[in-house]
Coordinates of N, CA and C in Angstrom, one line a residue:
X94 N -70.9 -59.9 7.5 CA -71.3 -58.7 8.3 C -70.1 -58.2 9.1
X95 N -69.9 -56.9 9.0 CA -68.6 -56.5 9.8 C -68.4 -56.8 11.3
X96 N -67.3 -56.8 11.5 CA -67.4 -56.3 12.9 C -67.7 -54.9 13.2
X97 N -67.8 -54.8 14.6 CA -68.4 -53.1 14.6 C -68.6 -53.0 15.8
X98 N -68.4 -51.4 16.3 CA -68.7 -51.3 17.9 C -70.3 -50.9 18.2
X99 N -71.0 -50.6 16.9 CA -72.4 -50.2 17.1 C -73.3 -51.8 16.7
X100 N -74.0 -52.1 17.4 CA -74.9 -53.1 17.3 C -76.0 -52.5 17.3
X101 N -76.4 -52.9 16.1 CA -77.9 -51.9 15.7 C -79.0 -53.4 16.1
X102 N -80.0 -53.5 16.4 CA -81.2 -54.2 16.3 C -82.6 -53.4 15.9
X103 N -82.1 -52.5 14.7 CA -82.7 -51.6 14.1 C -83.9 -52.9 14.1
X104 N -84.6 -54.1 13.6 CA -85.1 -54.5 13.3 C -86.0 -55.4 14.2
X105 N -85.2 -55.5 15.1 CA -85.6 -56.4 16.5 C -87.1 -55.8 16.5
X106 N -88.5 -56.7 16.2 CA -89.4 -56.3 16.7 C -90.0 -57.1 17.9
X107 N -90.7 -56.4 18.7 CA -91.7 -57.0 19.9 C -92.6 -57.8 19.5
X108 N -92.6 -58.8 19.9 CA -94.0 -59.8 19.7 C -94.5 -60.3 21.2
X109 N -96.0 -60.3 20.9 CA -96.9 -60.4 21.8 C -96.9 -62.5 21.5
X110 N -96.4 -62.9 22.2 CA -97.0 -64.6 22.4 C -98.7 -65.0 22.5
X111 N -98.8 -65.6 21.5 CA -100.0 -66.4 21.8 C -99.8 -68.0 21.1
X112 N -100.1 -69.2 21.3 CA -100.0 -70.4 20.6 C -99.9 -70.5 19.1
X113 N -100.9 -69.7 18.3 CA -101.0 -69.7 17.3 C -100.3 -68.2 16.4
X114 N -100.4 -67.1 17.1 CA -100.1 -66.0 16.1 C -98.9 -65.1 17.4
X115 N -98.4 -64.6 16.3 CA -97.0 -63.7 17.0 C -97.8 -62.3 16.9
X116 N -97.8 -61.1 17.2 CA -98.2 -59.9 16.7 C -96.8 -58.7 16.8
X117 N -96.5 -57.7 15.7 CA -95.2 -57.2 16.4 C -95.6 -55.6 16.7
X118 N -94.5 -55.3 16.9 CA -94.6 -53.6 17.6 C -93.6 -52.7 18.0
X119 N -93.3 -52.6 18.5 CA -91.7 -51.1 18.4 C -90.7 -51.9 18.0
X120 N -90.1 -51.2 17.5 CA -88.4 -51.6 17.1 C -88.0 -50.9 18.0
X121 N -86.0 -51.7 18.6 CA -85.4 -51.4 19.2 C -84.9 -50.5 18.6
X122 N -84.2 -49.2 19.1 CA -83.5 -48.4 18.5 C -82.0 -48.6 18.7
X123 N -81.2 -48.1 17.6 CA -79.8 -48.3 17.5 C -78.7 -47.6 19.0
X124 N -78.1 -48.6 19.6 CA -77.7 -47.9 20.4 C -75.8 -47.8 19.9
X125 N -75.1 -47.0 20.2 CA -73.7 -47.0 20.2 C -72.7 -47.3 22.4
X126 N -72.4 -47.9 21.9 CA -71.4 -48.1 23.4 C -70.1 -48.3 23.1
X127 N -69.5 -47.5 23.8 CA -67.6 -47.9 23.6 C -67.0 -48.4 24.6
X128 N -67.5 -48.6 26.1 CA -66.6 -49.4 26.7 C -66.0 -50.3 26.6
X129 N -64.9 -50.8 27.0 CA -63.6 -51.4 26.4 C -63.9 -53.1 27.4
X130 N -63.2 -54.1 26.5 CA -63.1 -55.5 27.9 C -62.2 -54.7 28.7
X131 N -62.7 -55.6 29.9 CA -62.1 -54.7 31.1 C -60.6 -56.1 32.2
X132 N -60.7 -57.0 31.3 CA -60.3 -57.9 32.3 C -59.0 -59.0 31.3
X133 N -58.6 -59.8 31.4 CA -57.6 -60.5 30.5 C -57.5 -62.1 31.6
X134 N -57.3 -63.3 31.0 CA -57.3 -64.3 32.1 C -57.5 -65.4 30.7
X135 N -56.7 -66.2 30.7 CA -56.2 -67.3 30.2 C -56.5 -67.9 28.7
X136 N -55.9 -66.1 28.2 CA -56.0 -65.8 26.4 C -57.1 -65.2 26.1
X137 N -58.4 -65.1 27.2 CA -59.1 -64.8 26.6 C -59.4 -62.8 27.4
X138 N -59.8 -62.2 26.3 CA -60.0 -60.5 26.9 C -61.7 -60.9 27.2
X139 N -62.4 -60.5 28.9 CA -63.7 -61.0 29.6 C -64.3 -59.6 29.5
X140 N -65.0 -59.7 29.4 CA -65.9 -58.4 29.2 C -67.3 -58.3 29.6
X141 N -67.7 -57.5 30.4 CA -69.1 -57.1 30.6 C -70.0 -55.9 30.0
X142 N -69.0 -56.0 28.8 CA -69.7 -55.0 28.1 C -71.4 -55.1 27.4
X143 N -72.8 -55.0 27.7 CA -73.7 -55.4 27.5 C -74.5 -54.3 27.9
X144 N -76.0 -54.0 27.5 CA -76.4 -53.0 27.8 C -77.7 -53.4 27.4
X145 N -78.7 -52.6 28.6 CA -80.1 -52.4 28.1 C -80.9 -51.3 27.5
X146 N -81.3 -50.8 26.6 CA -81.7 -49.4 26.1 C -83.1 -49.1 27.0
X147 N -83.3 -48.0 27.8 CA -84.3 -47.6 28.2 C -85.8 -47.4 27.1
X148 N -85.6 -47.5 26.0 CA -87.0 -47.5 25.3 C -87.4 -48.7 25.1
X149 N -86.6 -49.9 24.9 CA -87.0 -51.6 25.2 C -86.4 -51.9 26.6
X150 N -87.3 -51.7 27.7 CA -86.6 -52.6 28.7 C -86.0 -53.6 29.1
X151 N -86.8 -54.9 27.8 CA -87.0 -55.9 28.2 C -85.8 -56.5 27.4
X152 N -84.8 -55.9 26.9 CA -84.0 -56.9 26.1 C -82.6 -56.3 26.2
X153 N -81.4 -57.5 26.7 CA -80.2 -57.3 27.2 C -79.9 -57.4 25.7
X154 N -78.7 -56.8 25.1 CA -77.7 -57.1 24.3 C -75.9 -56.6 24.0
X155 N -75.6 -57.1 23.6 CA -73.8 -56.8 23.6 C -73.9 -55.4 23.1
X156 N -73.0 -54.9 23.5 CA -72.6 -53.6 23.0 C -71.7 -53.3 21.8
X157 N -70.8 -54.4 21.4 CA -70.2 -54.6 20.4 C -70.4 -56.1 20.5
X158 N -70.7 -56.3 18.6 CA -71.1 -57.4 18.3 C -70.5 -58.9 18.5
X159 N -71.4 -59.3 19.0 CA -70.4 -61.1 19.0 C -69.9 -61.6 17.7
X160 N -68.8 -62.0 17.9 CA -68.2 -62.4 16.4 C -67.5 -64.3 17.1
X161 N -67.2 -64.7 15.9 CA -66.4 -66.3 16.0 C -65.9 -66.6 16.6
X162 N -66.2 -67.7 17.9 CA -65.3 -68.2 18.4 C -65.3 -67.5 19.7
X163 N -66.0 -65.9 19.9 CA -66.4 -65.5 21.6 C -67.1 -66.4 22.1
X164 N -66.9 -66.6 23.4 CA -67.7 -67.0 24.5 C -69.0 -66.7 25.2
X165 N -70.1 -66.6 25.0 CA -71.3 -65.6 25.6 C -71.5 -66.8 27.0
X166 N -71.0 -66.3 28.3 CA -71.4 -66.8 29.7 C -72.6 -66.5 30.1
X167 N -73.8 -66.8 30.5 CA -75.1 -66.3 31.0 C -75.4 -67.0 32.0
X168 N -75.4 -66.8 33.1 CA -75.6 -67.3 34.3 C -77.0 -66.9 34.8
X169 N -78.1 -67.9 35.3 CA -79.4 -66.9 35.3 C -79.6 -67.4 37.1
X170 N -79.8 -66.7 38.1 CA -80.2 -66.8 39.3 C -81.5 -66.1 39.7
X171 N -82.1 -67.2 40.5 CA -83.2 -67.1 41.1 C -84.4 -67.0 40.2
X172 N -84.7 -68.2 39.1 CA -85.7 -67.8 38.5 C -86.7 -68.6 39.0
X173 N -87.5 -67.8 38.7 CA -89.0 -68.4 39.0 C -90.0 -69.5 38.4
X174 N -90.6 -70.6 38.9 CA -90.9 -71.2 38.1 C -91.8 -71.0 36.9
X175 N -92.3 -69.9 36.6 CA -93.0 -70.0 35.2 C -91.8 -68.8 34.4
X176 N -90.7 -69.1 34.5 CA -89.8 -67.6 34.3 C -89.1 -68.7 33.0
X177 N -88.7 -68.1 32.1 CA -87.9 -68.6 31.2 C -86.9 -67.8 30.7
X178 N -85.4 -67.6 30.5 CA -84.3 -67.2 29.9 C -84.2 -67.4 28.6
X179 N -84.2 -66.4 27.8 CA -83.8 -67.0 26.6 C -82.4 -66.2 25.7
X180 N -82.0 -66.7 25.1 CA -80.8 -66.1 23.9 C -81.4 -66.6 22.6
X181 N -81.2 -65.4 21.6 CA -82.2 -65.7 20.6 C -81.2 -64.5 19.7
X182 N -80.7 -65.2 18.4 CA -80.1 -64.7 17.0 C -81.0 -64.2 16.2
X183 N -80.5 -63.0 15.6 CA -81.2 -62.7 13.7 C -81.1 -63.9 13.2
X184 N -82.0 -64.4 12.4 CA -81.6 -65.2 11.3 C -81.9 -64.5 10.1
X185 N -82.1 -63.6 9.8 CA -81.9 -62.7 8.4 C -81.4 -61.6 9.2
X186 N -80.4 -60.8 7.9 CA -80.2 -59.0 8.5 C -81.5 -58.5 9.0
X187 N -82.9 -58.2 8.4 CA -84.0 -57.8 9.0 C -84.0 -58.1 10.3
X188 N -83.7 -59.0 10.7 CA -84.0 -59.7 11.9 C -86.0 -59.7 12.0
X189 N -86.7 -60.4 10.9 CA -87.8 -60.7 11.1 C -87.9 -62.1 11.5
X190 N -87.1 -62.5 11.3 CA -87.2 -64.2 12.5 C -85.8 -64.1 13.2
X191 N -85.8 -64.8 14.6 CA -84.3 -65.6 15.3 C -84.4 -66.7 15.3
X192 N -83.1 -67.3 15.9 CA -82.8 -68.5 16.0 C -83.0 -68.4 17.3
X193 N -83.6 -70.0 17.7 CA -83.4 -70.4 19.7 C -81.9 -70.2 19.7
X194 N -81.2 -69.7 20.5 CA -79.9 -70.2 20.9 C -79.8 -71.3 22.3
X195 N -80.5 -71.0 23.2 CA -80.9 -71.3 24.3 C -82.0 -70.8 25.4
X196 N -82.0 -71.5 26.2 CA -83.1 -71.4 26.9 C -82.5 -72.4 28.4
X197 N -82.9 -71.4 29.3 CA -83.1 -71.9 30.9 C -84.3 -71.8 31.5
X198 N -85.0 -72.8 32.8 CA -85.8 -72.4 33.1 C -85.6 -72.5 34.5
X199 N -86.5 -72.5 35.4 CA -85.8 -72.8 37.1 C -84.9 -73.8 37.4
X200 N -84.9 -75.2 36.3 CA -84.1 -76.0 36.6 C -82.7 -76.0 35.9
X201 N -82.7 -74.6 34.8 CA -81.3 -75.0 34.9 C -81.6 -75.0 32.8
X202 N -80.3 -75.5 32.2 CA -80.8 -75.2 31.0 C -81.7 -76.4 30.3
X203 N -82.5 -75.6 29.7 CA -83.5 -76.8 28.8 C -82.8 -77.9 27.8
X204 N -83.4 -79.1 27.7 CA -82.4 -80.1 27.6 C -82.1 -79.9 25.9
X205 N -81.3 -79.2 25.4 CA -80.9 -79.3 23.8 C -79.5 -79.4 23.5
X206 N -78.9 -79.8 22.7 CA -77.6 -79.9 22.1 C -77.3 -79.2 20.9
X207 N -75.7 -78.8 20.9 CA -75.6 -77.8 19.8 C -74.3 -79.2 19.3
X208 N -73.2 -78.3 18.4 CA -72.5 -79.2 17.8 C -71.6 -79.5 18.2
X209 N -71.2 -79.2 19.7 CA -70.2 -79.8 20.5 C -70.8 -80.8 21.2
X210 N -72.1 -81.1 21.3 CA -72.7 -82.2 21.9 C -74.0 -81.7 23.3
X211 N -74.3 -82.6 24.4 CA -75.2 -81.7 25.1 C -74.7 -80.7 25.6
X212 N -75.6 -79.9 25.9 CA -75.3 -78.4 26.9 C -74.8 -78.5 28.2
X213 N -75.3 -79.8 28.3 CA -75.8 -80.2 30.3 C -73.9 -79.8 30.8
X214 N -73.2 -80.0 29.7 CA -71.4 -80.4 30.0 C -71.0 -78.5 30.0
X215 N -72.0 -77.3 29.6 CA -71.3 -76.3 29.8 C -72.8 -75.3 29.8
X216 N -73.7 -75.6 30.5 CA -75.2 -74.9 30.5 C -75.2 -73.4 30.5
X217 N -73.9 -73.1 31.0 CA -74.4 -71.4 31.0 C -73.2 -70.9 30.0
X218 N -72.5 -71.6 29.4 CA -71.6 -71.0 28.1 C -72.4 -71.7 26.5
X219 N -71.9 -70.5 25.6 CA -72.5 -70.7 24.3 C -71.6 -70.0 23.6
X220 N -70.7 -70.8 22.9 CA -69.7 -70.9 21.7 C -70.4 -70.3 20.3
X221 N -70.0 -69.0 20.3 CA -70.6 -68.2 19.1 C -69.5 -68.7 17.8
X222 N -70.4 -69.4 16.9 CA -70.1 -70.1 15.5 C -69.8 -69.0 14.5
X223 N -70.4 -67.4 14.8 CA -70.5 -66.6 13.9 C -70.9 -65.2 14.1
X224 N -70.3 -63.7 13.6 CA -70.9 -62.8 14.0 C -72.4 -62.7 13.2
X225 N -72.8 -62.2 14.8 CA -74.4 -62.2 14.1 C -74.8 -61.1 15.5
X226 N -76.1 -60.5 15.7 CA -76.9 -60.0 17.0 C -77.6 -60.6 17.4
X227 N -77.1 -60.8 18.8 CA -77.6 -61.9 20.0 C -78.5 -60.8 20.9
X228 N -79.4 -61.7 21.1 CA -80.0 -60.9 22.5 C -80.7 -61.7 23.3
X229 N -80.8 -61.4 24.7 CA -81.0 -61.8 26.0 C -82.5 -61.2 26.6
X230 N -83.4 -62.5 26.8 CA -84.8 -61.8 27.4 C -85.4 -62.8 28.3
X231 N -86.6 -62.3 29.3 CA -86.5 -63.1 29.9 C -88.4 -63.0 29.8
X232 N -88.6 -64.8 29.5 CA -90.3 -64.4 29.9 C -91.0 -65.2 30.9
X233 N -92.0 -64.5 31.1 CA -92.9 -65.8 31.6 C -93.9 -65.9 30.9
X234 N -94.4 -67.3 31.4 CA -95.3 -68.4 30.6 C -96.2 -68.9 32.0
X235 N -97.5 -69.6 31.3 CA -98.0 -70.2 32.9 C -98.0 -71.3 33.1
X236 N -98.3 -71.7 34.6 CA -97.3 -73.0 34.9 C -98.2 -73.9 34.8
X237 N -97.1 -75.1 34.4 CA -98.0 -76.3 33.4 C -99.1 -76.8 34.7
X238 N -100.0 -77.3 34.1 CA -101.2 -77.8 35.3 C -101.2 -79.0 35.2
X239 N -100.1 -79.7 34.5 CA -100.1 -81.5 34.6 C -101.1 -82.3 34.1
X240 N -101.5 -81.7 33.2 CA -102.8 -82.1 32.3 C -102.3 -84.2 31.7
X241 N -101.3 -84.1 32.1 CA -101.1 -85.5 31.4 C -99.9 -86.0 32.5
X242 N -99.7 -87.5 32.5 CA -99.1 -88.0 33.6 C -97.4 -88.2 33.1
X243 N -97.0 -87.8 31.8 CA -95.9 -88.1 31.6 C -95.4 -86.5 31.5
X244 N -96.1 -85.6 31.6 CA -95.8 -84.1 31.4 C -94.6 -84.1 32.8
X245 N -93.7 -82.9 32.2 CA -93.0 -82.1 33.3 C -93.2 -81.2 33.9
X246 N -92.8 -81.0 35.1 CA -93.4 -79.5 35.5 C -93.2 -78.4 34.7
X247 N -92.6 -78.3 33.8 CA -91.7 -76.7 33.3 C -91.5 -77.7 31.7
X248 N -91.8 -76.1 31.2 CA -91.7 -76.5 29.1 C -90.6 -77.2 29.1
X249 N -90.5 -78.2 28.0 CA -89.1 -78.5 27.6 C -88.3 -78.5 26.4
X250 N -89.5 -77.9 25.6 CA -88.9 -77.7 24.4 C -89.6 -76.8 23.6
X251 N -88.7 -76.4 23.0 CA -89.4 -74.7 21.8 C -89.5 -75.0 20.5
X252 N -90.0 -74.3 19.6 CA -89.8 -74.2 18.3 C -88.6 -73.4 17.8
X253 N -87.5 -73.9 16.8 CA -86.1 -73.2 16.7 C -86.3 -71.9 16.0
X254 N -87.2 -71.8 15.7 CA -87.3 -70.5 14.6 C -88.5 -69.9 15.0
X255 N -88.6 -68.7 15.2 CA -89.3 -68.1 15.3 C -89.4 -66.2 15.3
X256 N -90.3 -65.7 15.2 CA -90.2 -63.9 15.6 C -89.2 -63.8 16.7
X257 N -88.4 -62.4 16.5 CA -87.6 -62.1 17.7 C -88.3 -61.9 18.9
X258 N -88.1 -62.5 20.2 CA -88.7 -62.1 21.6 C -89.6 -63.0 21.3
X259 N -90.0 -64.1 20.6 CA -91.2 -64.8 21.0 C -91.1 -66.3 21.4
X260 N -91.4 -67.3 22.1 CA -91.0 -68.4 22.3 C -92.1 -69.6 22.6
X261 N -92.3 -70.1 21.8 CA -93.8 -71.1 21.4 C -93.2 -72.9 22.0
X262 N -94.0 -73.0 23.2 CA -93.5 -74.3 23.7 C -94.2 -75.4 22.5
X263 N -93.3 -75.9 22.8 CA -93.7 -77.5 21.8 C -93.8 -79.0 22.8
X264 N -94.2 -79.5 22.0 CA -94.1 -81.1 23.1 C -95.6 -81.0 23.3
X265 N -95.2 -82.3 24.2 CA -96.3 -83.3 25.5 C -97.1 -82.0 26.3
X266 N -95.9 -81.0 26.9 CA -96.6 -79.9 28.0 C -97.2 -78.9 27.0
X267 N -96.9 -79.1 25.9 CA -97.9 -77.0 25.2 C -98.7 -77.8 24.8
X268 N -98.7 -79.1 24.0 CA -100.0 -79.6 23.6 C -101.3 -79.8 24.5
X269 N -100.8 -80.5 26.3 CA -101.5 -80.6 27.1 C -102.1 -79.2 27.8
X270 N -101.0 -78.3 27.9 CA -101.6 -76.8 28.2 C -101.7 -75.9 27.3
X271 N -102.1 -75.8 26.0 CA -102.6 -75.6 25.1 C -103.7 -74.1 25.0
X272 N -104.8 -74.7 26.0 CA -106.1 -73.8 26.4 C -105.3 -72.6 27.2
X273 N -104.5 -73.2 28.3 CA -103.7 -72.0 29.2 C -103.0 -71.1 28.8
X274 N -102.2 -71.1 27.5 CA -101.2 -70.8 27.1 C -102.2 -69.9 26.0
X275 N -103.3 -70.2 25.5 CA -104.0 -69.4 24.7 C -104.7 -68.4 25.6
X276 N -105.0 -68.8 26.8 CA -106.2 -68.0 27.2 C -104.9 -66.7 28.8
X277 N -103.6 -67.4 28.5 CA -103.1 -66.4 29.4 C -101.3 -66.5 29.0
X278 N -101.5 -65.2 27.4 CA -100.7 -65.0 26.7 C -98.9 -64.7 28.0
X279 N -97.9 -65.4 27.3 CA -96.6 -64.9 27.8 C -96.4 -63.9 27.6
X280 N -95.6 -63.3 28.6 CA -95.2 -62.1 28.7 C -93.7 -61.5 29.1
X281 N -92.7 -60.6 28.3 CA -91.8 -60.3 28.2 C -91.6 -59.5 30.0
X282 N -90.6 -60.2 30.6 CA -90.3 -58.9 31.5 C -88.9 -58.2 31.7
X283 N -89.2 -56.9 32.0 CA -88.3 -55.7 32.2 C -87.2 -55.6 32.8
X284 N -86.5 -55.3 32.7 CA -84.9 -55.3 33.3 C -85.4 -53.7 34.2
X285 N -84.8 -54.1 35.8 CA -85.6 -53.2 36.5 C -83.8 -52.6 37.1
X286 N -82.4 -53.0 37.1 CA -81.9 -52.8 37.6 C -80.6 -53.6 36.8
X287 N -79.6 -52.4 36.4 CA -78.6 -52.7 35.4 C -77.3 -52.4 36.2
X288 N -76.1 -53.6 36.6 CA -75.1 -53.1 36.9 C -73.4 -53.7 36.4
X289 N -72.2 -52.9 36.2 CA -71.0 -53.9 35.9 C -70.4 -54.3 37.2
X290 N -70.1 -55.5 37.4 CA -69.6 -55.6 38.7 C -67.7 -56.5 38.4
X291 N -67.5 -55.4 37.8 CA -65.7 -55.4 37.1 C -65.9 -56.1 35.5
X292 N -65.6 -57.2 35.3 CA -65.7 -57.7 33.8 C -67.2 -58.4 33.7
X293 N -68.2 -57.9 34.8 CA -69.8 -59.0 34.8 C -70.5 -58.0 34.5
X294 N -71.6 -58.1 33.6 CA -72.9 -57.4 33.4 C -73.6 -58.1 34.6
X295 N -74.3 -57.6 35.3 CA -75.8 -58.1 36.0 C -76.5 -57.6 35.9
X296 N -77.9 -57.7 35.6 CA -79.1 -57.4 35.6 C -79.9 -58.3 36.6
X297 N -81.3 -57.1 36.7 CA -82.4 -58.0 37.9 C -83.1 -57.6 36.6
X298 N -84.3 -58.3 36.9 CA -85.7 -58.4 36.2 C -86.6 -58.0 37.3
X299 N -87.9 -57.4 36.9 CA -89.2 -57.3 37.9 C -89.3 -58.3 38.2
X300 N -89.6 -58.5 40.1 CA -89.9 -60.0 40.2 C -88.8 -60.7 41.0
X301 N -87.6 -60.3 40.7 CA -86.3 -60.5 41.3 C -85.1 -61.5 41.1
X302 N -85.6 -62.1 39.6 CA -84.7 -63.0 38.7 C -83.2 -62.3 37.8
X303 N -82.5 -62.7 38.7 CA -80.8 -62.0 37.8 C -80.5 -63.0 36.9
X304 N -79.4 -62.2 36.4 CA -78.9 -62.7 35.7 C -77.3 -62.4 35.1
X305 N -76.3 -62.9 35.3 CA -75.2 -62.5 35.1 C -74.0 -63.0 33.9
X306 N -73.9 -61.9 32.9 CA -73.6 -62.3 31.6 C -71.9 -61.7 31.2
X307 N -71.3 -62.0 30.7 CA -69.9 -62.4 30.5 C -69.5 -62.6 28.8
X308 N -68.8 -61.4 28.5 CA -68.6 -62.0 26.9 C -66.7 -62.6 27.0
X309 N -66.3 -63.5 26.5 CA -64.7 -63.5 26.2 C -64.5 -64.0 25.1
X310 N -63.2 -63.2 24.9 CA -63.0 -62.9 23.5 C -61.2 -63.7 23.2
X311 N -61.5 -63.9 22.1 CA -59.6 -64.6 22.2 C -58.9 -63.4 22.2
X312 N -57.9 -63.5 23.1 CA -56.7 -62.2 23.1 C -55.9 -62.5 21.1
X313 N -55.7 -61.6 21.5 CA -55.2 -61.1 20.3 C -55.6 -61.4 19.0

């Protein structure tokens, strides 16, 4: 796949969360952005080049494509306990399924390992393996009711594949809240307030959950 300054998610559809079935519905439309990294600091060119399209509110993505070896920084502040962060890949050009990339919840990032080893050693960086289209969303879910004595307060684990924008808890807690999760579907929320604050994207969400994202790129 090329590199390119137009990042299409021509395909990116909406899915409605329920336990058992995904449903989809608008596609993102193609956006073009040319601003430039704006920053330089220890080989790497930092950039806050990232953008939300007003016809999908709910989904941050780069403005020119992540490629091998960039850094995607995602820092998420003030989330809520039934709030969850996610980073989620095409895994076909269609983009009719993503990959989990990650996932944060109030405590910080959910406990998974990539091939550098655990996350816990770099929670809010993610070492892009490959160009591909990444995007940034944030949902809520309802909060676990401790239906079992070994459950956590907050999901801990997802299924790695799934519809874009959709995120199906797995484990001890979706098995135990199960009924909840069926009877009071997740829900995608909206980027209410978009700013650069020098080489940082920030975004707020409805609700008042930020989030501050960072691409770097190897100089030269």
């Amino acid at each position: 796949m090329p590199s390119t300054a137009r990042v299409v998610l021509a395909a990116l559809t909406w899915g409605v969360l329920t336990v058992a079935h995904a449903q989809t519905g608008p596609t993102l439309p193609g956006v073009t952005v040319t601003a430039p990294y704006t920053r330089s600091y220890g080989g790497y060119l930092i950039s806050g080049n990232f953008r939300v399209d007003p016809r999908m509110p709910q989904v941050v993505f780069p403005a020119e494509a992540l490629v091998k070896d960039d850094i995607l920084s995602v820092q998420p502040l003030r989330l809520a306990d039934n709030e969850y962060l996610v980073v989620q890949e095409c895994a076909s050009a269609d983009c009719r399924m993503a990959h989990l990339v990650r996932v944060w919840n109030v405590d910080g990032a959910v406990g998974m390992s990539d091939g550098n080893g655990p996350i816990q050693h770099a929670p809010n960086r993610i070492w892009i393996k490959h160009e591909n289209k990444y995007f940034i969303w944030l949902q809520r879910m309802p909060e676990i009711a401790r239906a079992c004595d070994a459950c956590a307060l907050w999901f801990q684990s997802f299924q790695p594949l799934s519809p874009p924008m959709t995120l199906y808890p797995t484990g001890q807690e979706a098995a135990a809240n199960r009924a909840l999760l069926e009877s009071r579907p997740p829900q995608a929320v909206p980027v209410v307030q978009q700013t650069h604050e020098g080489s940082t994207f920030v975004v707020r969400f409805e609700g008042g959950a930020t989030v501050r994202i960072r691409r770097m790129h190897a100089a030269g």
